[in-house]
PDB file of C-alpha atoms in Angstrom:
ATOM      1  CA  UNK A 205     -43.002  43.864  34.738  1.00 44.00           C
ATOM      2  CA  UNK A 206     -45.731  43.085  32.262  1.00 46.00           C
ATOM      3  CA  UNK A 207     -49.446  43.986  32.419  1.00 48.00           C
ATOM      4  CA  UNK A 208     -51.938  41.584  30.955  1.00 46.00           C
ATOM      5  CA  UNK A 209     -54.977  43.039  29.214  1.00 44.00           C
ATOM      6  CA  UNK A 210     -57.913  41.024  27.962  1.00 44.00           C
ATOM      7  CA  UNK A 211     -59.498  42.283  24.789  1.00 43.00           C
ATOM      8  CA  UNK A 212     -62.477  40.211  23.766  1.00 42.00           C
ATOM      9  CA  UNK A 213     -61.279  36.624  23.559  1.00 43.00           C
ATOM     10  CA  UNK A 214     -57.616  37.586  23.023  1.00 41.00           C
ATOM     11  CA  UNK A 215     -54.953  37.827  25.668  1.00 39.00           C
ATOM     12  CA  UNK A 216     -52.333  40.496  25.029  1.00 42.00           C
ATOM     13  CA  UNK A 217     -49.208  41.567  26.891  1.00 45.00           C
ATOM     14  CA  UNK A 218     -48.134  45.154  27.258  1.00 43.00           C
ATOM     15  CA  UNK A 219     -44.659  46.056  28.415  1.00 44.00           C
ATOM     16  CA  UNK A 220     -44.385  48.280  31.428  1.00 43.00           C
ATOM     17  CA  UNK A 221     -42.693  51.575  30.801  1.00 42.00           C
ATOM     18  CA  UNK A 222     -39.086  51.537  31.809  1.00 44.00           C
ATOM     19  CA  UNK A 223     -38.680  47.762  31.637  1.00 44.00           C
ATOM     20  CA  UNK A 224     -35.857  46.728  29.402  1.00 44.00           C
ATOM     21  CA  UNK A 225     -36.761  44.998  26.196  1.00 44.00           C
ATOM     22  CA  UNK A 226     -35.541  41.431  25.911  1.00 41.00           C
ATOM     23  CA  UNK A 227     -35.083  39.301  22.880  1.00 42.00           C
ATOM     24  CA  UNK A 228     -33.456  35.958  22.134  1.00 44.00           C
ATOM     25  CA  UNK A 229     -29.853  36.338  21.046  1.00 45.00           C
ATOM     26  CA  UNK A 230     -29.259  35.634  17.395  1.00 44.00           C
ATOM     27  CA  UNK A 231     -25.943  33.966  16.598  1.00 46.00           C
ATOM     28  CA  UNK A 232     -25.214  34.260  12.950  1.00 46.00           C
ATOM     29  CA  UNK A 233     -22.065  32.179  13.371  1.00 45.00           C
ATOM     30  CA  UNK A 234     -19.887  34.340  11.190  1.00 43.00           C
ATOM     31  CA  UNK A 235     -16.683  33.254  12.916  1.00 43.00           C
ATOM     32  CA  UNK A 236     -17.640  29.657  13.454  1.00 40.00           C
ATOM     33  CA  UNK A 237     -15.874  27.037  11.375  1.00 41.00           C
ATOM     34  CA  UNK A 238     -17.963  24.881   9.174  1.00 40.00           C
ATOM     35  CA  UNK A 239     -18.400  21.380  10.510  1.00 41.00           C
ATOM     36  CA  UNK A 240     -16.745  18.794   8.369  1.00 42.00           C
ATOM     37  CA  UNK A 241     -18.868  15.997   7.046  1.00 42.00           C
ATOM     38  CA  UNK A 242     -18.010  12.676   8.638  1.00 49.00           C
ATOM     39  CA  UNK A 243     -17.079   9.853   6.306  1.00 64.00           C
ATOM     40  CA  UNK A 244     -15.295   6.522   6.346  1.00 62.00           C
ATOM     41  CA  UNK A 245     -12.104   8.026   4.942  1.00 67.00           C
ATOM     42  CA  UNK A 246     -11.992  10.989   7.330  1.00 77.00           C
ATOM     43  CA  UNK A 247     -12.575   8.679  10.300  1.00 76.00           C
ATOM     44  CA  UNK A 248      -9.891   6.316   9.011  1.00 76.00           C
ATOM     45  CA  UNK A 249      -7.341   9.114   8.631  1.00 81.00           C
ATOM     46  CA  UNK A 250      -8.050  10.328  12.140  1.00 82.00           C
ATOM     47  CA  UNK A 251      -7.535   6.806  13.513  1.00 80.00           C
ATOM     48  CA  UNK A 252      -4.353   6.302  11.513  1.00 82.00           C
ATOM     49  CA  UNK A 253      -2.804   9.508  12.821  1.00 84.00           C
ATOM     50  CA  UNK A 254      -3.300   8.161  16.342  1.00 85.00           C
ATOM     51  CA  UNK A 255      -2.030   4.652  15.593  1.00 86.00           C
ATOM     52  CA  UNK A 256       1.648   4.205  16.586  1.00 90.00           C
ATOM     53  CA  UNK A 257       1.972   1.052  14.485  1.00 90.00           C
ATOM     54  CA  UNK A 258       0.919   2.954  11.380  1.00 89.00           C
ATOM     55  CA  UNK A 259       3.252   5.845  12.169  1.00 91.00           C
ATOM     56  CA  UNK A 260       6.259   3.583  12.725  1.00 93.00           C
ATOM     57  CA  UNK A 261       5.490   1.554   9.607  1.00 90.00           C
ATOM     58  CA  UNK A 262       5.036   4.701   7.516  1.00 92.00           C
ATOM     59  CA  UNK A 263       8.373   6.131   8.677  1.00 94.00           C
ATOM     60  CA  UNK A 264      10.125   2.880   7.775  1.00 93.00           C
ATOM     61  CA  UNK A 265       8.400   2.693   4.391  1.00 92.00           C
ATOM     62  CA  UNK A 266       9.243   6.309   3.535  1.00 93.00           C
ATOM     63  CA  UNK A 267      12.848   5.787   4.618  1.00 93.00           C
ATOM     64  CA  UNK A 268      13.135   2.708   2.422  1.00 91.00           C
ATOM     65  CA  UNK A 269      11.595   4.523  -0.539  1.00 91.00           C
ATOM     66  CA  UNK A 270      14.111   7.356  -0.176  1.00 93.00           C
ATOM     67  CA  UNK A 271      17.002   4.902   0.093  1.00 91.00           C
ATOM     68  CA  UNK A 272      15.874   3.050  -3.023  1.00 89.00           C
ATOM     69  CA  UNK A 273      15.324   6.270  -4.998  1.00 90.00           C
ATOM     70  CA  UNK A 274      18.636   7.979  -4.155  1.00 91.00           C
ATOM     71  CA  UNK A 275      21.068   5.386  -2.741  1.00 89.00           C
ATOM     72  CA  UNK A 276      24.034   7.645  -3.551  1.00 88.00           C
ATOM     73  CA  UNK A 277      22.937   9.911  -0.692  1.00 89.00           C
ATOM     74  CA  UNK A 278      23.717   7.164   1.804  1.00 89.00           C
ATOM     75  CA  UNK A 279      26.927   5.694   0.389  1.00 85.00           C
ATOM     76  CA  UNK A 280      30.256   7.117  -0.676  1.00 81.00           C
ATOM     77  CA  UNK A 281      30.453   5.040  -3.815  1.00 79.00           C
ATOM     78  CA  UNK A 282      28.598   2.587  -6.011  1.00 83.00           C
ATOM     79  CA  UNK A 283      29.023  -1.194  -6.125  1.00 82.00           C
ATOM     80  CA  UNK A 284      29.179  -0.855  -9.910  1.00 81.00           C
ATOM     81  CA  UNK A 285      32.298   1.341  -9.812  1.00 78.00           C
ATOM     82  CA  UNK A 286      35.563  -0.099 -11.059  1.00 72.00           C
ATOM     83  CA  UNK A 287      37.578  -1.438  -8.157  1.00 74.00           C
ATOM     84  CA  UNK A 288      34.598  -1.462  -5.778  1.00 76.00           C
ATOM     85  CA  UNK A 289      35.387  -5.065  -4.845  1.00 80.00           C
ATOM     86  CA  UNK A 290      38.824  -6.288  -3.742  1.00 80.00           C
ATOM     87  CA  UNK A 291      39.569  -9.907  -2.910  1.00 81.00           C
ATOM     88  CA  UNK A 292      41.987  -8.788  -0.219  1.00 80.00           C
ATOM     89  CA  UNK A 293      38.973  -7.634   1.812  1.00 80.00           C
ATOM     90  CA  UNK A 294      37.076 -10.914   1.415  1.00 80.00           C
ATOM     91  CA  UNK A 295      34.869 -11.728   4.429  1.00 80.00           C
ATOM     92  CA  UNK A 296      36.344  -9.025   6.653  1.00 84.00           C
ATOM     93  CA  UNK A 297      34.146  -8.310   9.659  1.00 82.00           C
ATOM     94  CA  UNK A 298      32.370  -4.993  10.286  1.00 83.00           C
ATOM     95  CA  UNK A 299      34.471  -2.036  11.407  1.00 81.00           C
ATOM     96  CA  UNK A 300      34.171   1.690  11.950  1.00 77.00           C
ATOM     97  CA  UNK A 301      34.965   2.414   8.294  1.00 80.00           C
ATOM     98  CA  UNK A 302      32.867  -0.418   6.882  1.00 79.00           C
ATOM     99  CA  UNK A 303      29.806  -0.904   9.075  1.00 82.00           C
ATOM    100  CA  UNK A 304      28.584  -4.141   7.513  1.00 86.00           C
ATOM    101  CA  UNK A 305      31.958  -5.675   6.605  1.00 84.00           C
ATOM    102  CA  UNK A 306      32.773  -7.322   3.275  1.00 86.00           C
ATOM    103  CA  UNK A 307      31.336 -10.274   1.374  1.00 84.00           C
ATOM    104  CA  UNK A 308      33.156 -13.196  -0.206  1.00 83.00           C
ATOM    105  CA  UNK A 309      34.095 -11.125  -3.273  1.00 84.00           C
ATOM    106  CA  UNK A 310      35.537  -8.343  -1.125  1.00 84.00           C
ATOM    107  CA  UNK A 311      32.589  -5.982  -1.800  1.00 87.00           C
ATOM    108  CA  UNK A 312      31.330  -3.616   0.881  1.00 87.00           C
ATOM    109  CA  UNK A 313      28.150  -5.172   2.260  1.00 88.00           C
ATOM    110  CA  UNK A 314      26.700  -1.838   3.406  1.00 90.00           C
ATOM    111  CA  UNK A 315      27.019  -0.293  -0.062  1.00 89.00           C
ATOM    112  CA  UNK A 316      25.490  -3.329  -1.727  1.00 90.00           C
ATOM    113  CA  UNK A 317      22.652  -3.505   0.807  1.00 91.00           C
ATOM    114  CA  UNK A 318      21.745   0.132   0.196  1.00 91.00           C
ATOM    115  CA  UNK A 319      21.849  -0.160  -3.587  1.00 92.00           C
ATOM    116  CA  UNK A 320      19.994  -3.497  -3.541  1.00 90.00           C
ATOM    117  CA  UNK A 321      16.971  -1.743  -2.054  1.00 91.00           C
ATOM    118  CA  UNK A 322      16.215  -0.200  -5.455  1.00 90.00           C
ATOM    119  CA  UNK A 323      15.437  -3.433  -7.316  1.00 90.00           C
ATOM    120  CA  UNK A 324      13.584  -4.974  -4.386  1.00 89.00           C
ATOM    121  CA  UNK A 325      11.365  -1.921  -3.860  1.00 90.00           C
ATOM    122  CA  UNK A 326      10.811  -1.501  -7.616  1.00 91.00           C
ATOM    123  CA  UNK A 327       9.463  -5.041  -7.800  1.00 92.00           C
ATOM    124  CA  UNK A 328       7.132  -4.484  -4.863  1.00 91.00           C
ATOM    125  CA  UNK A 329       5.784  -1.090  -5.966  1.00 92.00           C
ATOM    126  CA  UNK A 330       5.449  -1.864  -9.688  1.00 94.00           C
ATOM    127  CA  UNK A 331       3.858  -5.269  -9.096  1.00 94.00           C
ATOM    128  CA  UNK A 332       1.352  -3.878  -6.598  1.00 93.00           C
ATOM    129  CA  UNK A 333       0.461  -0.991  -8.920  1.00 93.00           C
ATOM    130  CA  UNK A 334      -0.126  -3.325 -11.872  1.00 94.00           C
ATOM    131  CA  UNK A 335      -2.139  -5.747  -9.748  1.00 94.00           C
ATOM    132  CA  UNK A 336      -4.413  -3.003  -8.396  1.00 94.00           C
ATOM    133  CA  UNK A 337      -4.917  -1.364 -11.803  1.00 93.00           C
ATOM    134  CA  UNK A 338      -5.545  -4.584 -13.757  1.00 93.00           C
ATOM    135  CA  UNK A 339      -7.267  -6.658 -11.098  1.00 93.00           C
ATOM    136  CA  UNK A 340      -9.211  -3.740  -9.647  1.00 91.00           C
ATOM    137  CA  UNK A 341     -10.323  -2.493 -13.051  1.00 91.00           C
ATOM    138  CA  UNK A 342     -11.502  -5.899 -14.244  1.00 93.00           C
ATOM    139  CA  UNK A 343     -13.165  -6.603 -10.904  1.00 91.00           C
ATOM    140  CA  UNK A 344     -15.032  -3.305 -11.078  1.00 90.00           C
ATOM    141  CA  UNK A 345     -16.153  -4.098 -14.608  1.00 90.00           C
ATOM    142  CA  UNK A 346     -17.265  -7.636 -13.761  1.00 90.00           C
ATOM    143  CA  UNK A 347     -19.135  -6.660 -10.619  1.00 87.00           C
ATOM    144  CA  UNK A 348     -20.924  -3.680 -12.147  1.00 84.00           C
ATOM    145  CA  UNK A 349     -21.922  -5.215 -15.499  1.00 85.00           C
ATOM    146  CA  UNK A 350     -22.566  -8.763 -14.289  1.00 82.00           C
ATOM    147  CA  UNK A 351     -24.031 -11.335 -16.666  1.00 86.00           C
ATOM    148  CA  UNK A 352     -21.843 -12.830 -19.368  1.00 92.00           C
ATOM    149  CA  UNK A 353     -19.054 -10.303 -18.754  1.00 90.00           C
ATOM    150  CA  UNK A 354     -18.848 -11.321 -15.118  1.00 89.00           C
ATOM    151  CA  UNK A 355     -18.893 -15.021 -15.993  1.00 91.00           C
ATOM    152  CA  UNK A 356     -16.169 -14.700 -18.630  1.00 93.00           C
ATOM    153  CA  UNK A 357     -13.839 -12.587 -16.471  1.00 92.00           C
ATOM    154  CA  UNK A 358     -14.359 -14.819 -13.448  1.00 91.00           C
ATOM    155  CA  UNK A 359     -13.494 -17.976 -15.378  1.00 91.00           C
ATOM    156  CA  UNK A 360     -10.505 -16.214 -16.959  1.00 92.00           C
ATOM    157  CA  UNK A 361      -9.233 -15.125 -13.532  1.00 90.00           C
ATOM    158  CA  UNK A 362      -9.568 -18.646 -12.159  1.00 89.00           C
ATOM    159  CA  UNK A 363      -7.058 -19.889 -14.728  1.00 88.00           C
ATOM    160  CA  UNK A 364      -4.354 -17.622 -13.262  1.00 86.00           C
ATOM    161  CA  UNK A 365      -5.595 -18.041  -9.707  1.00 83.00           C
ATOM    162  CA  UNK A 366      -4.926 -21.782  -9.945  1.00 83.00           C
ATOM    163  CA  UNK A 367      -1.193 -21.146 -10.431  1.00 84.00           C
ATOM    164  CA  UNK A 368       0.774 -20.715  -7.172  1.00 86.00           C
ATOM    165  CA  UNK A 369       2.698 -17.446  -7.096  1.00 87.00           C
ATOM    166  CA  UNK A 370       6.200 -18.809  -6.549  1.00 86.00           C
ATOM    167  CA  UNK A 371       5.801 -21.969  -8.619  1.00 87.00           C
ATOM    168  CA  UNK A 372       4.289 -20.076 -11.533  1.00 89.00           C
ATOM    169  CA  UNK A 373       6.979 -17.412 -11.229  1.00 89.00           C
ATOM    170  CA  UNK A 374       9.700 -20.061 -11.342  1.00 90.00           C
ATOM    171  CA  UNK A 375       8.226 -21.646 -14.456  1.00 88.00           C
ATOM    172  CA  UNK A 376       7.810 -18.367 -16.326  1.00 89.00           C
ATOM    173  CA  UNK A 377      11.047 -16.701 -15.207  1.00 89.00           C
ATOM    174  CA  UNK A 378      13.092 -19.718 -16.274  1.00 86.00           C
ATOM    175  CA  UNK A 379      12.427 -18.704 -19.891  1.00 85.00           C
ATOM    176  CA  UNK A 380      12.773 -14.917 -19.494  1.00 86.00           C
ATOM    177  CA  UNK A 381      15.670 -12.525 -18.832  1.00 83.00           C
ATOM    178  CA  UNK A 382      16.062 -11.794 -15.147  1.00 80.00           C
ATOM    179  CA  UNK A 383      15.606  -8.155 -14.127  1.00 86.00           C
ATOM    180  CA  UNK A 384      13.369  -6.192 -11.812  1.00 89.00           C
ATOM    181  CA  UNK A 385      10.873  -5.183 -14.508  1.00 92.00           C
ATOM    182  CA  UNK A 386      10.445  -8.722 -15.856  1.00 92.00           C
ATOM    183  CA  UNK A 387       9.936 -10.075 -12.341  1.00 93.00           C
ATOM    184  CA  UNK A 388       7.340  -7.359 -11.694  1.00 93.00           C
ATOM    185  CA  UNK A 389       5.333  -8.226 -14.809  1.00 94.00           C
ATOM    186  CA  UNK A 390       5.440 -11.954 -14.066  1.00 93.00           C
ATOM    187  CA  UNK A 391       4.324 -11.512 -10.458  1.00 93.00           C
ATOM    188  CA  UNK A 392       1.571  -9.106 -11.523  1.00 93.00           C
ATOM    189  CA  UNK A 393       0.367 -11.614 -14.115  1.00 92.00           C
ATOM    190  CA  UNK A 394      -0.018 -14.223 -11.392  1.00 92.00           C
ATOM    191  CA  UNK A 395      -1.236 -11.893  -8.655  1.00 91.00           C
ATOM    192  CA  UNK A 396      -4.047  -9.845 -10.211  1.00 92.00           C
ATOM    193  CA  UNK A 397      -6.820 -12.485  -9.725  1.00 92.00           C
ATOM    194  CA  UNK A 398      -6.728 -11.959  -5.949  1.00 90.00           C
ATOM    195  CA  UNK A 399      -7.473  -8.232  -6.290  1.00 93.00           C
ATOM    196  CA  UNK A 400     -10.020  -9.038  -9.006  1.00 93.00           C
ATOM    197  CA  UNK A 401     -12.056 -11.243  -6.681  1.00 92.00           C
ATOM    198  CA  UNK A 402     -11.892  -8.750  -3.820  1.00 92.00           C
ATOM    199  CA  UNK A 403     -12.982  -5.814  -5.989  1.00 91.00           C
ATOM    200  CA  UNK A 404     -15.737  -7.818  -7.679  1.00 91.00           C
ATOM    201  CA  UNK A 405     -17.140  -8.915  -4.321  1.00 90.00           C
ATOM    202  CA  UNK A 406     -16.983  -5.368  -2.955  1.00 87.00           C
ATOM    203  CA  UNK A 407     -18.771  -3.951  -5.998  1.00 87.00           C
ATOM    204  CA  UNK A 408     -21.519  -6.564  -5.742  1.00 86.00           C
ATOM    205  CA  UNK A 409     -22.071  -5.563  -2.117  1.00 83.00           C
ATOM    206  CA  UNK A 410     -22.278  -1.852  -2.893  1.00 80.00           C
ATOM    207  CA  UNK A 411     -24.066  -1.575  -6.216  1.00 77.00           C
ATOM    208  CA  UNK A 412     -27.540  -2.250  -4.772  1.00 75.00           C
ATOM    209  CA  UNK A 413     -27.236   0.138  -1.842  1.00 74.00           C
ATOM    210  CA  UNK A 414     -29.660   3.001  -1.342  1.00 72.00           C
ATOM    211  CA  UNK A 415     -27.282   5.741  -2.464  1.00 72.00           C
ATOM    212  CA  UNK A 416     -26.785   3.976  -5.817  1.00 73.00           C
ATOM    213  CA  UNK A 417     -30.533   3.628  -6.285  1.00 74.00           C
ATOM    214  CA  UNK A 418     -30.971   7.304  -5.439  1.00 80.00           C
ATOM    215  CA  UNK A 419     -28.329   8.294  -7.977  1.00 72.00           C
ATOM    216  CA  UNK A 420     -30.094   6.249 -10.649  1.00 71.00           C
ATOM    217  CA  UNK A 421     -33.433   7.816  -9.769  1.00 76.00           C
ATOM    218  CA  UNK A 422     -31.895  11.262 -10.167  1.00 76.00           C
ATOM    219  CA  UNK A 423     -30.747  10.362 -13.667  1.00 72.00           C
ATOM    220  CA  UNK A 424     -27.018   9.788 -13.079  1.00 70.00           C
ATOM    221  CA  UNK A 425     -25.316   7.797 -15.801  1.00 70.00           C
ATOM    222  CA  UNK A 426     -23.529   4.480 -15.340  1.00 71.00           C
ATOM    223  CA  UNK A 427     -20.083   6.064 -15.629  1.00 76.00           C
ATOM    224  CA  UNK A 428     -20.844   8.744 -13.038  1.00 77.00           C
ATOM    225  CA  UNK A 429     -22.333   6.222 -10.617  1.00 77.00           C
ATOM    226  CA  UNK A 430     -19.309   3.941 -11.025  1.00 75.00           C
ATOM    227  CA  UNK A 431     -16.680   6.642 -10.467  1.00 76.00           C
ATOM    228  CA  UNK A 432     -18.466   8.830  -7.905  1.00 77.00           C
ATOM    229  CA  UNK A 433     -20.290   6.229  -5.823  1.00 74.00           C
ATOM    230  CA  UNK A 434     -19.242   2.622  -6.420  1.00 79.00           C
ATOM    231  CA  UNK A 435     -15.453   2.982  -6.686  1.00 81.00           C
ATOM    232  CA  UNK A 436     -14.836   5.132  -3.546  1.00 79.00           C
ATOM    233  CA  UNK A 437     -16.869   2.720  -1.425  1.00 79.00           C
ATOM    234  CA  UNK A 438     -15.470  -0.484  -2.951  1.00 82.00           C
ATOM    235  CA  UNK A 439     -11.770   0.419  -3.091  1.00 85.00           C
ATOM    236  CA  UNK A 440     -11.072   0.184   0.670  1.00 82.00           C
ATOM    237  CA  UNK A 441     -10.446  -3.601   0.877  1.00 86.00           C
ATOM    238  CA  UNK A 442      -8.339  -3.416  -2.291  1.00 89.00           C
ATOM    239  CA  UNK A 443      -6.061  -0.798  -0.720  1.00 87.00           C
ATOM    240  CA  UNK A 444      -5.661  -2.924   2.398  1.00 86.00           C
ATOM    241  CA  UNK A 445      -4.764  -6.090   0.505  1.00 88.00           C
ATOM    242  CA  UNK A 446      -2.491  -4.135  -1.846  1.00 88.00           C
ATOM    243  CA  UNK A 447      -0.507  -2.636   1.044  1.00 85.00           C
ATOM    244  CA  UNK A 448       0.005  -6.044   2.627  1.00 86.00           C
ATOM    245  CA  UNK A 449       0.738  -7.742  -0.705  1.00 89.00           C
ATOM    246  CA  UNK A 450       3.503  -5.247  -1.480  1.00 89.00           C
ATOM    247  CA  UNK A 451       5.666  -6.859   1.176  1.00 87.00           C
ATOM    248  CA  UNK A 452       4.702 -10.286  -0.129  1.00 90.00           C
ATOM    249  CA  UNK A 453       5.901  -9.389  -3.637  1.00 93.00           C
ATOM    250  CA  UNK A 454       9.225  -8.134  -2.274  1.00 92.00           C
ATOM    251  CA  UNK A 455       9.624 -11.490  -0.529  1.00 91.00           C
ATOM    252  CA  UNK A 456       8.663 -13.317  -3.733  1.00 91.00           C
ATOM    253  CA  UNK A 457      11.332 -11.425  -5.682  1.00 91.00           C
ATOM    254  CA  UNK A 458      13.899 -12.309  -3.036  1.00 91.00           C
ATOM    255  CA  UNK A 459      12.893 -15.976  -3.258  1.00 91.00           C
ATOM    256  CA  UNK A 460      13.164 -16.009  -7.054  1.00 91.00           C
ATOM    257  CA  UNK A 461      16.530 -14.237  -6.950  1.00 89.00           C
ATOM    258  CA  UNK A 462      17.740 -16.648  -4.269  1.00 89.00           C
ATOM    259  CA  UNK A 463      16.895 -19.525  -6.608  1.00 87.00           C
ATOM    260  CA  UNK A 464      18.828 -17.837  -9.420  1.00 85.00           C
ATOM    261  CA  UNK A 465      15.870 -17.053 -11.692  1.00 87.00           C
ATOM    262  CA  UNK A 466      14.982 -13.551 -10.490  1.00 86.00           C
ATOM    263  CA  UNK A 467      17.209 -10.494 -10.703  1.00 86.00           C
ATOM    264  CA  UNK A 468      20.511 -11.523 -12.276  1.00 86.00           C
ATOM    265  CA  UNK A 469      24.054 -10.153 -11.837  1.00 83.00           C
ATOM    266  CA  UNK A 470      25.464  -7.584 -12.383  1.00 84.00           C
ATOM    267  CA  UNK A 471      22.203  -6.229 -10.873  1.00 86.00           C
ATOM    268  CA  UNK A 472      21.844  -6.399  -7.104  1.00 88.00           C
ATOM    269  CA  UNK A 473      18.932  -7.389  -4.910  1.00 89.00           C
ATOM    270  CA  UNK A 474      18.571  -8.585  -1.352  1.00 91.00           C
ATOM    271  CA  UNK A 475      17.646 -12.038  -2.601  1.00 89.00           C
ATOM    272  CA  UNK A 476      20.870 -12.279  -4.590  1.00 88.00           C
ATOM    273  CA  UNK A 477      22.902 -11.132  -1.599  1.00 89.00           C
ATOM    274  CA  UNK A 478      21.274 -13.732   0.637  1.00 90.00           C
ATOM    275  CA  UNK A 479      21.932 -16.391  -1.995  1.00 88.00           C
ATOM    276  CA  UNK A 480      25.617 -15.474  -2.202  1.00 85.00           C
ATOM    277  CA  UNK A 481      25.938 -15.329   1.584  1.00 87.00           C
ATOM    278  CA  UNK A 482      24.289 -18.704   2.186  1.00 84.00           C
ATOM    279  CA  UNK A 483      27.485 -20.498   1.150  1.00 81.00           C
ATOM    280  CA  UNK A 484      29.623 -18.974   3.917  1.00 78.00           C
ATOM    281  CA  UNK A 485      27.131 -17.759   6.472  1.00 76.00           C
ATOM    282  CA  UNK A 486      28.589 -19.924   9.263  1.00 78.00           C
ATOM    283  CA  UNK A 487      32.043 -18.523   8.610  1.00 80.00           C
ATOM    284  CA  UNK A 488      30.898 -14.911   8.107  1.00 81.00           C
ATOM    285  CA  UNK A 489      27.351 -14.416   9.447  1.00 86.00           C
ATOM    286  CA  UNK A 490      27.451 -10.645   8.860  1.00 86.00           C
ATOM    287  CA  UNK A 491      27.290 -11.237   5.100  1.00 88.00           C
ATOM    288  CA  UNK A 492      23.859 -12.829   5.526  1.00 89.00           C
ATOM    289  CA  UNK A 493      22.595 -10.855   8.519  1.00 90.00           C
ATOM    290  CA  UNK A 494      22.436  -7.355   7.056  1.00 91.00           C
ATOM    291  CA  UNK A 495      20.703  -7.966   3.682  1.00 91.00           C
ATOM    292  CA  UNK A 496      18.306 -10.435   5.313  1.00 92.00           C
ATOM    293  CA  UNK A 497      17.613  -7.889   8.059  1.00 92.00           C
ATOM    294  CA  UNK A 498      16.910  -5.131   5.527  1.00 92.00           C
ATOM    295  CA  UNK A 499      14.536  -7.457   3.666  1.00 92.00           C
ATOM    296  CA  UNK A 500      12.713  -8.438   6.855  1.00 92.00           C
ATOM    297  CA  UNK A 501      12.350  -4.850   8.088  1.00 92.00           C
ATOM    298  CA  UNK A 502      10.978  -3.685   4.737  1.00 92.00           C
ATOM    299  CA  UNK A 503       8.433  -6.489   4.499  1.00 91.00           C
ATOM    300  CA  UNK A 504       7.421  -5.959   8.121  1.00 91.00           C
ATOM    301  CA  UNK A 505       6.959  -2.213   7.546  1.00 92.00           C
ATOM    302  CA  UNK A 506       4.546  -2.731   4.664  1.00 90.00           C
ATOM    303  CA  UNK A 507       2.620  -5.353   6.622  1.00 89.00           C
ATOM    304  CA  UNK A 508       2.357  -2.978   9.599  1.00 90.00           C
ATOM    305  CA  UNK A 509       0.971  -0.235   7.362  1.00 89.00           C
ATOM    306  CA  UNK A 510      -1.469  -2.658   5.720  1.00 86.00           C
ATOM    307  CA  UNK A 511      -2.735  -4.000   9.042  1.00 86.00           C
ATOM    308  CA  UNK A 512      -3.225  -0.477  10.410  1.00 86.00           C
ATOM    309  CA  UNK A 513      -5.114   0.593   7.286  1.00 85.00           C
ATOM    310  CA  UNK A 514      -7.296  -2.522   7.527  1.00 82.00           C
ATOM    311  CA  UNK A 515      -8.180  -1.780  11.135  1.00 80.00           C
ATOM    312  CA  UNK A 516      -9.007   1.839  10.278  1.00 81.00           C
ATOM    313  CA  UNK A 517     -11.171   1.054   7.251  1.00 76.00           C
ATOM    314  CA  UNK A 518     -13.097  -1.897   8.686  1.00 67.00           C
ATOM    315  CA  UNK A 519     -16.151  -0.542  10.554  1.00 57.00           C
ATOM    316  CA  UNK A 520     -16.593  -3.892  12.332  1.00 57.00           C
ATOM    317  CA  UNK A 521     -13.314  -3.346  14.175  1.00 51.00           C
ATOM    318  CA  UNK A 522     -14.327   0.062  15.568  1.00 52.00           C
TER     319      UNK A 522
END
């Protein structure tokens, strides 16, 4: 109970003796976890962890990367060993000892399929890395600086952009030695303009935003603004296109090798195996089925990952 006493023009409360004192509880929050700041990347990661397509694609991609890195873990021998191929086994069908059968040269198709993953994945990973570094870097430079630098780089990129990927690769590879590294450099030379245009467009959209203006007003330098503000917000579409393009470059390598101007024997790639099997695929379909299946699954896995990343990073799709 409280008694109210009027003193002059003031109204005061006096607590009755024996009444318990009350006060608002103060929660200092010592044991409470600090709330994490929401961002595009944190939201994207949360969506990706819940996306079954991304999870399946990631498992397939990781499995293929492991197979390409250490193929000896999955086979008893190497296709490069002496006596690995015997003509007596030519075109034998799959069995319990040889899961994928034998090709026309009497080589174990399973062993060759596993070891062929190395060159195919090397081409995809190296080409995508070069394309993102070169195209993304030049696109960032052109979009941020603008003016004559932007005009020069844009016209320079259009020269390469006018060349179709496979046709240009055929013309260039016909005069170069065929191996995975040469194919990677050639495909990257023809593929970087796509990433350049995407990065340039993304930078132009972000460089006049409020957070960039605020950073300039606070005295941040051009380098700090570019690395801390522009790049993290402009890189998302580049990552999406890069993930999808990785499968495209693996397919391009297979096409070049199929035509005989990509990876050359004694090296192995899925494209070479498909090319060799195309002569007798009606007689022995297993020779074509397994390397073509491995190629298709790998390309599909990277496309699945790229599509899932695109859906997670595009706010319009939320």
